Short mmCIF file of C-alpha atoms and ligand atoms in Angstrom, two decimals:
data_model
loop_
_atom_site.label_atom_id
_atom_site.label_comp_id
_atom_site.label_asym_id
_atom_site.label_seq_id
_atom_site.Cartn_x
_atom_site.Cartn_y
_atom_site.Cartn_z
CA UNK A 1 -11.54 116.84 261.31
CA UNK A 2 -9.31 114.29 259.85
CA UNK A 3 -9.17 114.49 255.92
CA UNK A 4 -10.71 110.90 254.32
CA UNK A 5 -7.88 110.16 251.73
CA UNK A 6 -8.63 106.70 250.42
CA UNK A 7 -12.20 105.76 248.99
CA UNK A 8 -12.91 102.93 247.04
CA UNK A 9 -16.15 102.63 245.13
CA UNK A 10 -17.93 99.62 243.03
CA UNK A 11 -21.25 99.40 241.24
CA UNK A 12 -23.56 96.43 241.94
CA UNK A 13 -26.60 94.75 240.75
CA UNK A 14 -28.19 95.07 236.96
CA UNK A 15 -26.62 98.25 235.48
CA UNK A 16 -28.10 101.23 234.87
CA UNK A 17 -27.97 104.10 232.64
CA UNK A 18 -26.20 106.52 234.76
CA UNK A 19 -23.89 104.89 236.62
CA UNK A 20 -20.76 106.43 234.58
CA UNK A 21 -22.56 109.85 235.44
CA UNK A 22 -22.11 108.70 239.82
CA UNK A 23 -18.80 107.09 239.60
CA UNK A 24 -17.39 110.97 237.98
CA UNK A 25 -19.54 112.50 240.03
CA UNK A 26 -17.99 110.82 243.09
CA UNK A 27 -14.77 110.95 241.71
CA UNK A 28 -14.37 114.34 240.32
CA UNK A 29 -15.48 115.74 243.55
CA UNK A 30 -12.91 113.27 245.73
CA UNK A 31 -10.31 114.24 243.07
CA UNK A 32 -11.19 118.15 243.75
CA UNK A 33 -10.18 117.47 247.69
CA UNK A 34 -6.34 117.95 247.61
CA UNK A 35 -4.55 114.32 248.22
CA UNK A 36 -7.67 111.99 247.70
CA UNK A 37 -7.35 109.40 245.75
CA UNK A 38 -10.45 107.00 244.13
CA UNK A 39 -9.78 103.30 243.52
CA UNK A 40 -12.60 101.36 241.63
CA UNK A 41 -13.08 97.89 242.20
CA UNK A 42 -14.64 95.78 239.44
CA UNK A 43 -17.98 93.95 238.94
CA UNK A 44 -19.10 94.69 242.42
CA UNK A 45 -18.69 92.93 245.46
CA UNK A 46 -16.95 90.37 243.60
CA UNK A 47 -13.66 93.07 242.83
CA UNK A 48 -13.84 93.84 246.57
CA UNK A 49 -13.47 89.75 247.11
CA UNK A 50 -10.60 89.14 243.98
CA UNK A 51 -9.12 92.78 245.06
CA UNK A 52 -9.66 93.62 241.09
CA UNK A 53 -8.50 97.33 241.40
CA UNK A 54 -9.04 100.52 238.76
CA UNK A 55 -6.98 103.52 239.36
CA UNK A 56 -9.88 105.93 239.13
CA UNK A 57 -7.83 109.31 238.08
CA UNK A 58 -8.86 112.31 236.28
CA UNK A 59 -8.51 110.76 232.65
CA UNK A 60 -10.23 107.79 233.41
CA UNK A 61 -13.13 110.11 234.62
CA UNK A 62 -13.27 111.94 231.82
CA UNK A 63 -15.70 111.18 229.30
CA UNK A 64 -17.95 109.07 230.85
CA UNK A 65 -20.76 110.97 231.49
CA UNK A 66 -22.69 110.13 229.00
CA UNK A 67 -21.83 106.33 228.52
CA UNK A 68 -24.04 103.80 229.13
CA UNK A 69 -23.53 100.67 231.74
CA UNK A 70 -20.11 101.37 234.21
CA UNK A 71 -16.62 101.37 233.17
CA UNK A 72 -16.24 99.57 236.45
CA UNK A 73 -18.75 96.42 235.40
CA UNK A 74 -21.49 94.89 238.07
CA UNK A 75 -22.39 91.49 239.61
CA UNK A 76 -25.48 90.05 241.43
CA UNK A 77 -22.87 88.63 243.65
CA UNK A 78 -23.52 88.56 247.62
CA UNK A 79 -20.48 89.06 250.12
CA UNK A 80 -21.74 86.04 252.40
CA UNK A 81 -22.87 83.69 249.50
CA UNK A 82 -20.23 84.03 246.47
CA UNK A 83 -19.65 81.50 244.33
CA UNK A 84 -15.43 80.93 244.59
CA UNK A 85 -14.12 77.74 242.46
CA UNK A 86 -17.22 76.06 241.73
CA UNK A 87 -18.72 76.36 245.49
CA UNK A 88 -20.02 78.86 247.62
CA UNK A 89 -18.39 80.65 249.94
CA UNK A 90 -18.29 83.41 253.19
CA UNK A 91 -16.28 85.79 251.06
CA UNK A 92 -17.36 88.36 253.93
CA UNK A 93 -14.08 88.91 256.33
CA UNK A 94 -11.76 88.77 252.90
CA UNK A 95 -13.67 91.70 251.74
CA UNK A 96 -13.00 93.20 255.37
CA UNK A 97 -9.59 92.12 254.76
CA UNK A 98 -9.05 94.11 251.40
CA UNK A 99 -10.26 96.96 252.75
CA UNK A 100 -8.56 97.17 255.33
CA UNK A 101 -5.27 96.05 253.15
CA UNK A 102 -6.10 98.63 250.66
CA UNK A 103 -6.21 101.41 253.56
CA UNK A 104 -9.94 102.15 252.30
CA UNK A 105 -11.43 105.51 254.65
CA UNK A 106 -14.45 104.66 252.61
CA UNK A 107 -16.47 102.89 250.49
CA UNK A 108 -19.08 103.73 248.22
CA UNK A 109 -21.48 100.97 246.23
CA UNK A 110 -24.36 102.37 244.14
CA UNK A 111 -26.67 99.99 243.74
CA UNK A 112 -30.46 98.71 244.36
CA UNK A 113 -32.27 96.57 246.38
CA UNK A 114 -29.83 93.81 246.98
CA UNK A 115 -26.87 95.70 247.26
CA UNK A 116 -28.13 97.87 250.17
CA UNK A 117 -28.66 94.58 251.83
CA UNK A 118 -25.13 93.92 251.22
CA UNK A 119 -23.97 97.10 252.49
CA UNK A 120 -25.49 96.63 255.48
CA UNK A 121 -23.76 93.34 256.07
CA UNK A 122 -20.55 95.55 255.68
CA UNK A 123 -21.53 98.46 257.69
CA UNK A 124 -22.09 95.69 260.75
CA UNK A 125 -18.53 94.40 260.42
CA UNK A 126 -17.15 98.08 260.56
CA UNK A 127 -16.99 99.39 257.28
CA UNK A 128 -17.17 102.74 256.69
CA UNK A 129 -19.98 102.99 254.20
CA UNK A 130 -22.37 105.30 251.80
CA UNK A 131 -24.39 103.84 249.10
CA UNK A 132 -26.13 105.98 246.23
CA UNK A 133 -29.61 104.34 244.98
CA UNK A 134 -29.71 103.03 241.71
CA UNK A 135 -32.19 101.16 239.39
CA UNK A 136 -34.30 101.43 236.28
CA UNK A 137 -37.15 99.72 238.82
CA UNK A 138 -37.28 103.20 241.35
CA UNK A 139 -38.29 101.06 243.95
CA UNK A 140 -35.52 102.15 246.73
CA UNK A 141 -37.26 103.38 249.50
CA UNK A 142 -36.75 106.52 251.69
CA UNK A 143 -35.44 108.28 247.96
CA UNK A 144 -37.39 110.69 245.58
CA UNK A 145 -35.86 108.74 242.54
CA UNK A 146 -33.20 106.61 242.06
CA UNK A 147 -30.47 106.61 239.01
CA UNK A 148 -31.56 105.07 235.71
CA UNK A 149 -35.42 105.46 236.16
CA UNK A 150 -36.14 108.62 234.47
CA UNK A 151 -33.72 106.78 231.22
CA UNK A 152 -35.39 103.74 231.35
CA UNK A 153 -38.85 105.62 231.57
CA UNK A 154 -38.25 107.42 228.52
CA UNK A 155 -37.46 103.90 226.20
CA UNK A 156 -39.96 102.40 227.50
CA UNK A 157 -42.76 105.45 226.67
CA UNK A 158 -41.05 105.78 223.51
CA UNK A 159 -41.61 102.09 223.05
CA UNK A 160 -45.16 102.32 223.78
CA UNK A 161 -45.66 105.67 221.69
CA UNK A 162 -44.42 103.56 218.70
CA UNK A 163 -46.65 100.74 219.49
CA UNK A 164 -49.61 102.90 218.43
CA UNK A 165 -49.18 102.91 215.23
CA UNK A 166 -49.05 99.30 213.71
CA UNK A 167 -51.43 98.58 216.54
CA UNK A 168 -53.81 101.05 214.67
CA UNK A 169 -52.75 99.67 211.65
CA UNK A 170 -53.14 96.34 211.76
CA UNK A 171 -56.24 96.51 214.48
CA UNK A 172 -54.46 94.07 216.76
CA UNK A 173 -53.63 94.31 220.44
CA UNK A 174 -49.98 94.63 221.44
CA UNK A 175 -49.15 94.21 224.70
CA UNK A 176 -45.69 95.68 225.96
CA UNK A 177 -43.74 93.96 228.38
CA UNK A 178 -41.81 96.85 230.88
CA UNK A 179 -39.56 95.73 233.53
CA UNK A 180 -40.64 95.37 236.93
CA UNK A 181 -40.87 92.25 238.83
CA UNK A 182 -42.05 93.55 242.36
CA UNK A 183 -42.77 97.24 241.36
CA UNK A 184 -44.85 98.72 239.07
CA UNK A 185 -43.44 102.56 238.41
CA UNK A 186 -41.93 101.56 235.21
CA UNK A 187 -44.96 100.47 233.91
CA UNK A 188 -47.58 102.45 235.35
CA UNK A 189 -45.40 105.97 234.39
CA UNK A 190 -44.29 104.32 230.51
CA UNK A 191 -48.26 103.51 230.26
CA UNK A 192 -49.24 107.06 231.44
CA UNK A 193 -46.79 109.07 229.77
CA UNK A 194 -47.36 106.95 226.34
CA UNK A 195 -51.23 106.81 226.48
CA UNK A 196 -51.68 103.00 227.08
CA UNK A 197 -55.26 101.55 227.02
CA UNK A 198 -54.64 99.51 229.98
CA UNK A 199 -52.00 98.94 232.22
CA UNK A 200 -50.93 96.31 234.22
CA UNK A 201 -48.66 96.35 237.48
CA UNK A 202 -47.77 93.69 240.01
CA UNK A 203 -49.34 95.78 242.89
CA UNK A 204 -52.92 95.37 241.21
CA UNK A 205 -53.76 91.71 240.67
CA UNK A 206 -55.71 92.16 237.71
CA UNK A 207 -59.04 89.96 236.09
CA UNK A 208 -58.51 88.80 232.23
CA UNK A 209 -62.49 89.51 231.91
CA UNK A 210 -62.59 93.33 233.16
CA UNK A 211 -59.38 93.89 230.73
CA UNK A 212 -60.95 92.25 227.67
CA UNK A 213 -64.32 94.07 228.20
CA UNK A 214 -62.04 97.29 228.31
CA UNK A 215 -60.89 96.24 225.06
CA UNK A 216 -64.57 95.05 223.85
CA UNK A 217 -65.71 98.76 224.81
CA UNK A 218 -63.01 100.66 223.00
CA UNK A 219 -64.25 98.67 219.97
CA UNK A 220 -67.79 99.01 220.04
CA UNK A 221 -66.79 102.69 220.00
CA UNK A 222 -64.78 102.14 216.64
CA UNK A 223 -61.31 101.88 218.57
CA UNK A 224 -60.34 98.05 217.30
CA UNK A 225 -56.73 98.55 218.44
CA UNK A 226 -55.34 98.57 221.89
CA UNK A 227 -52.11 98.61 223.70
CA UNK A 228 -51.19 97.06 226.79
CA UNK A 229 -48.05 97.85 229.27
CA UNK A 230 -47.69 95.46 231.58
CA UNK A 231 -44.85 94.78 234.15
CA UNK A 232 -42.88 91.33 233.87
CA UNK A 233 -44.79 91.06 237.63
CA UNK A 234 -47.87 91.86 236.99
CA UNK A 235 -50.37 88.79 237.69
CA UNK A 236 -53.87 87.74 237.78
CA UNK A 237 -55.72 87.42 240.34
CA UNK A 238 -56.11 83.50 240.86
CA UNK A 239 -51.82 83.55 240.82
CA UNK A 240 -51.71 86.49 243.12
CA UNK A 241 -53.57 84.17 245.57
CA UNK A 242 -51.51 80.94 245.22
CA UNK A 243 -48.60 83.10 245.42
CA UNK A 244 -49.75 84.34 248.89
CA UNK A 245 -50.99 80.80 249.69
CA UNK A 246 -47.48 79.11 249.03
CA UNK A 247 -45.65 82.28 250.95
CA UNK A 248 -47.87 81.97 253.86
CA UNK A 249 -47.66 77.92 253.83
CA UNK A 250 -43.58 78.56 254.03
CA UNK A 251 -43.66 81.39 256.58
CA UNK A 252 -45.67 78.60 258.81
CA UNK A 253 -44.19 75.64 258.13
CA UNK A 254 -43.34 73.95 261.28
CA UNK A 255 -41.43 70.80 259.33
CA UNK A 256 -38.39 70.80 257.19
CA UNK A 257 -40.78 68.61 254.55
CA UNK A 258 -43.16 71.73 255.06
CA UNK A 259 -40.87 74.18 254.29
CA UNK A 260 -39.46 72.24 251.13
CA UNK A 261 -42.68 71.60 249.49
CA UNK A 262 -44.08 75.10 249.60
CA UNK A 263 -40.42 76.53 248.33
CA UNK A 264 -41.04 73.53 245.86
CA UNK A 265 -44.73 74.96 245.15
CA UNK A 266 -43.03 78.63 244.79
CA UNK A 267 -40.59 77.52 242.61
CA UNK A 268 -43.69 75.51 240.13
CA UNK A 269 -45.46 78.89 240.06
CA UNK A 270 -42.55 81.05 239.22
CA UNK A 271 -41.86 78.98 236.34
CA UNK A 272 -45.40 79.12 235.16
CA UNK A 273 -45.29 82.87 235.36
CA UNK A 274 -41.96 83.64 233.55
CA UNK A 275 -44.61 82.98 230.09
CA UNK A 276 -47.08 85.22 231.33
CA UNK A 277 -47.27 87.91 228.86
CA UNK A 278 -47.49 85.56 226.35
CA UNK A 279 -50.24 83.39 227.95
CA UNK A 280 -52.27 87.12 228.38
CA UNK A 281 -51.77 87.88 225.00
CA UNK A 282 -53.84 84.31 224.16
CA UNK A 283 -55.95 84.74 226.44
CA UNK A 284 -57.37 88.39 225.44
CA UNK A 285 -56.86 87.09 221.74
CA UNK A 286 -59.54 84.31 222.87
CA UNK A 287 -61.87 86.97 224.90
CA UNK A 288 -61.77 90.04 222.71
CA UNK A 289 -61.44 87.94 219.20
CA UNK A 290 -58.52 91.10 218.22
CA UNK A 291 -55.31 89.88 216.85
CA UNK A 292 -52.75 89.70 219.60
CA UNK A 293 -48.58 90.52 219.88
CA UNK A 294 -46.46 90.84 222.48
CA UNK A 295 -43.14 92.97 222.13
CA UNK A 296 -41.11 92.52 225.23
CA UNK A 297 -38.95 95.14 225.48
CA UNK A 298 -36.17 93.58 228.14
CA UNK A 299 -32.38 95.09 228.61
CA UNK A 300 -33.16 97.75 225.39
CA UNK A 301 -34.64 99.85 228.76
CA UNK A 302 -31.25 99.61 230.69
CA UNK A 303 -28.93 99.79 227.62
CA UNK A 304 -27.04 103.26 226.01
CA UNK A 305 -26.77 107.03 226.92
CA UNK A 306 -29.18 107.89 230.42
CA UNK A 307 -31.17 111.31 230.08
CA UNK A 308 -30.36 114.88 231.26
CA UNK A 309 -32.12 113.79 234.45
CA UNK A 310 -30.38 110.78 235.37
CA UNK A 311 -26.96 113.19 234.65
CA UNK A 312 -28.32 115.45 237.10
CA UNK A 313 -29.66 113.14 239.58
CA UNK A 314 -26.00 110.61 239.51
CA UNK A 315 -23.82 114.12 239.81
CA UNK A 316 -26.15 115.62 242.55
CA UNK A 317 -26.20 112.31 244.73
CA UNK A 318 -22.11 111.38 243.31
CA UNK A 319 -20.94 115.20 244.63
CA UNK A 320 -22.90 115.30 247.75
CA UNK A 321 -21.57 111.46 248.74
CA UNK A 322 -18.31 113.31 249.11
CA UNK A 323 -19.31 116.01 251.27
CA UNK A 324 -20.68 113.05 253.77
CA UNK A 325 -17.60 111.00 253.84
CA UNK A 326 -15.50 114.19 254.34
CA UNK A 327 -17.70 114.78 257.14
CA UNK A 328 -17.36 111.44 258.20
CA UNK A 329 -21.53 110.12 258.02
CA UNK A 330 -21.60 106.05 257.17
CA UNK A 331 -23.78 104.01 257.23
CA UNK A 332 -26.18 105.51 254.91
CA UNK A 333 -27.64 105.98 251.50
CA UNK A 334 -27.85 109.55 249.79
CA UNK A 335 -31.29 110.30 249.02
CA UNK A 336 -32.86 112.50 246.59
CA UNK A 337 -35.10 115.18 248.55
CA UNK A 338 -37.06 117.81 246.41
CA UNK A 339 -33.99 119.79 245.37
CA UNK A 340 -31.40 118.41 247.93
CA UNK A 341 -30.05 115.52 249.26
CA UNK A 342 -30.42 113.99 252.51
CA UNK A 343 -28.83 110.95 254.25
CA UNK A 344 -30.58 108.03 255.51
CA UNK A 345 -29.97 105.08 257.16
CA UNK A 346 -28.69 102.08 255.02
CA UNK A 347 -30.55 99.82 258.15
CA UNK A 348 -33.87 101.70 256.93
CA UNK A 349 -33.45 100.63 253.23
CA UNK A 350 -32.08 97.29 253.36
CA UNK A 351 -34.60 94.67 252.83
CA UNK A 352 -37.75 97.31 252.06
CA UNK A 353 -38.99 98.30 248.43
CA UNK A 354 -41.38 100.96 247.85
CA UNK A 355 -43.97 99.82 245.45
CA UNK A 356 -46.56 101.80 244.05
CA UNK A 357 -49.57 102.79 246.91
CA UNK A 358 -53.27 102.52 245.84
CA UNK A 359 -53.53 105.46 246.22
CA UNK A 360 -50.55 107.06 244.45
CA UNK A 361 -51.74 110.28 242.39
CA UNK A 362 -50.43 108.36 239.55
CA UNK A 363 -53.10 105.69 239.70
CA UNK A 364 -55.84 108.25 240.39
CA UNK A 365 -54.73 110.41 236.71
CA UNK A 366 -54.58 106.92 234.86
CA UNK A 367 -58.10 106.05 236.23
CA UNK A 368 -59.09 109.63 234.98
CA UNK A 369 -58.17 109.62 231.31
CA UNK A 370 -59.69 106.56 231.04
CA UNK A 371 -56.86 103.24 231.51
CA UNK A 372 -57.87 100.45 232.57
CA UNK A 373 -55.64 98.81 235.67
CA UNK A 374 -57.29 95.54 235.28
CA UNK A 375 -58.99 95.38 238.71
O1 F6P B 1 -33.59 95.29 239.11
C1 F6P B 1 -33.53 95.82 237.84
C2 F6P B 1 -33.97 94.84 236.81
O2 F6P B 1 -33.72 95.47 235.59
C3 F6P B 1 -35.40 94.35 236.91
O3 F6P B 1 -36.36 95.22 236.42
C4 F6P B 1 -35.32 93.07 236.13
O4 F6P B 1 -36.35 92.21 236.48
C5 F6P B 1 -34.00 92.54 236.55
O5 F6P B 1 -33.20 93.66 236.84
C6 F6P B 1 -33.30 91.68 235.54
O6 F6P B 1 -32.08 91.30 236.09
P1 F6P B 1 -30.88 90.53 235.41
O7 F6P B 1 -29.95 91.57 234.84
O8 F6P B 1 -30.21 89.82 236.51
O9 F6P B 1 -31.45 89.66 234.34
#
């Protein structure tokens, strides 16, 4: 089989701790393949667009592994929708062009959610493509884990853990705010593995009342402190169902005026629930008549040096990438499988998240030492 000489790689979406740990990964392993050569390209799809090239050689490898962010910098920016001199353009068939100029065999792009959609839209015009799954939110689909969780995971229990104590002191409530708009891991395994009193994710709609007589119960018992986790998307119940209302009313809107006025009502709510955590923390203040604070612990959980196991997981899924372009499999994302890795589709992630099930054994042990989940 032909030997892939040319791969080009970029890192897209929020960063993540681990990313330096892929990028070696990849690239010491591509460098290890006599006459293969590694070219970054910078802040995602956007370096692929502006042809923003890093010679990726073995110096520029080295000492990275434990660095936060990526040497190579990210973007939110999409391929068909980029904004180019103050308007938004089809940057699609330039990127098409660049690789093709650059005399890419491959490209790799480690990213999450939206950059697998991406992907895809690059793997349909011919590009030869593997993606590694990364983000602190582990919602990829299809993937054990995905690069930065088990980092994040770690701030954020340590976060909690500390919460405990001027909680206790103080006898307030403090809620913590864990990232997570659309999935709930974060939260649910920060709130497990740091012993939070109740915990709040965006797959459980959740009723003010049943939390606060949580809270009500633990004092009666003599316990006049208690900490919350909750996940940026974690809602009540009442906005879980205009939510679903407005979604519906724009999935069957049969005007243009239809369509507008339930993206207008979806737009109204989001706004409302951006000061969410705040509004809880008033609201159980009001309910439980506790002290309330909110600590919201934001980029802190994607910021500095990622754990032992995102170095493992970013140099196991980085190395094995290599073996799959040598072998010449695109088109896919490398998964983490028990011990292994396996290839999947990048058509079977693109556009899916994997949230957290009802019945997810993490739910049942939270249930069973006694957090509540607000439902
Ligand atoms: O997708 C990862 C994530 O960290 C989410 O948890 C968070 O809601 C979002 O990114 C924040 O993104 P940005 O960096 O664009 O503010």
């Amino acid at each position: 089989m032909k030997r892939l000489k040319r791969i080009g790689i970029i890192t897209a979406g929020g960063d993540s701790p681990g990313l330096n740990a892929a990028i070696r990964g990849v690239g010491k392993a591509a460098l290890g393949i006599e006459g293969v050569e590694i070219i970054g390209f910078r802040d995602g799809f956007r370096g692929l667009a502006e042809d923003l090239r890093v010679r990726l050689d073995r110096r520029a490898l080295s000492g990275i592994l434990t660095i936060g962010g990526t040497i190579l910098g990210t973007g939110r920016d999409k391929p068909h929708r980029m904004e180019v001199g103050g308007e938004e353009r089809d940057m699609t068939e330039v990127i098409v062009r660049n690789y093709r100029k650059n005399k890419l065999d491959a490209l790799v792009c480690i990213g999450g959610g939206g950059t697998h959609k991406n992907a895809l839209r690059l793997v349909e015009k011919g590009l030869n493509i593997v993606t590694l799954p990364k983000t602190i939110d582990n919602d990829i689909p299809l993937t054990d884990a995905t690069i930065g969780f088990d980092t994040a995971l770690g701030i954020a229990t340590e976060a909690v853990d500390r919460l405990h104590s001027t909680a206790h002191s103080h006898h307030r409530i403090i809620i913590a705010e864990v990232m997570g708009h659309r999935a709930g891991w974060l939260a649910l395994g920060a709130g497990i593995a740091g012993g939070a009193d109740v915990i709040l994710i965006p797959e459980k709609p959740y009723d003010i009342v049943h939390i606060a007589t949580a809270i009500r119960k633990r004092s009666r018992h003599g316990t006049n402190f208690s900490i919350v986790a909750v996940a940026e998307g974690a809602m009540s119940k009442e906005d879980a169902a205009a939510f679903a209302k407005a979604e519906e009313q724009k999935k069957n809107a049969t005007s243009k005026t239809q369509r507008q006025r339930a993206k207008t009502e979806l737009a109204v709510l989001s706004a409302r629930h951006s000061g969410n955590t705040l509004r809880l923390a008033k609201q159980l203040e009001e309910l439980t008549h506790l002290e309330a604070r909110v600590t919201i612990l934001g980029y802190v959980q994607r910021g500095g040096t990622p754990s032992a196991g995102d170095r493992l997981l970013a140099t196991r899924l980085g190395t094995m990438c290599v073996d799959l372009i040598q072998e010449q499999v695109f088109g896919v994302m490398v998964a983490a499988r028990g011990d292994g890795v396996k290839p999947v589709p990048i058509a079977e992630v693109a556009g899916k998240l994997k949230t957290v099930p009802a019945d997810h054994p993490w739910i049942d042990s939270a249930r069973r030492v006694g957090t509540c989940l607000g439902d």
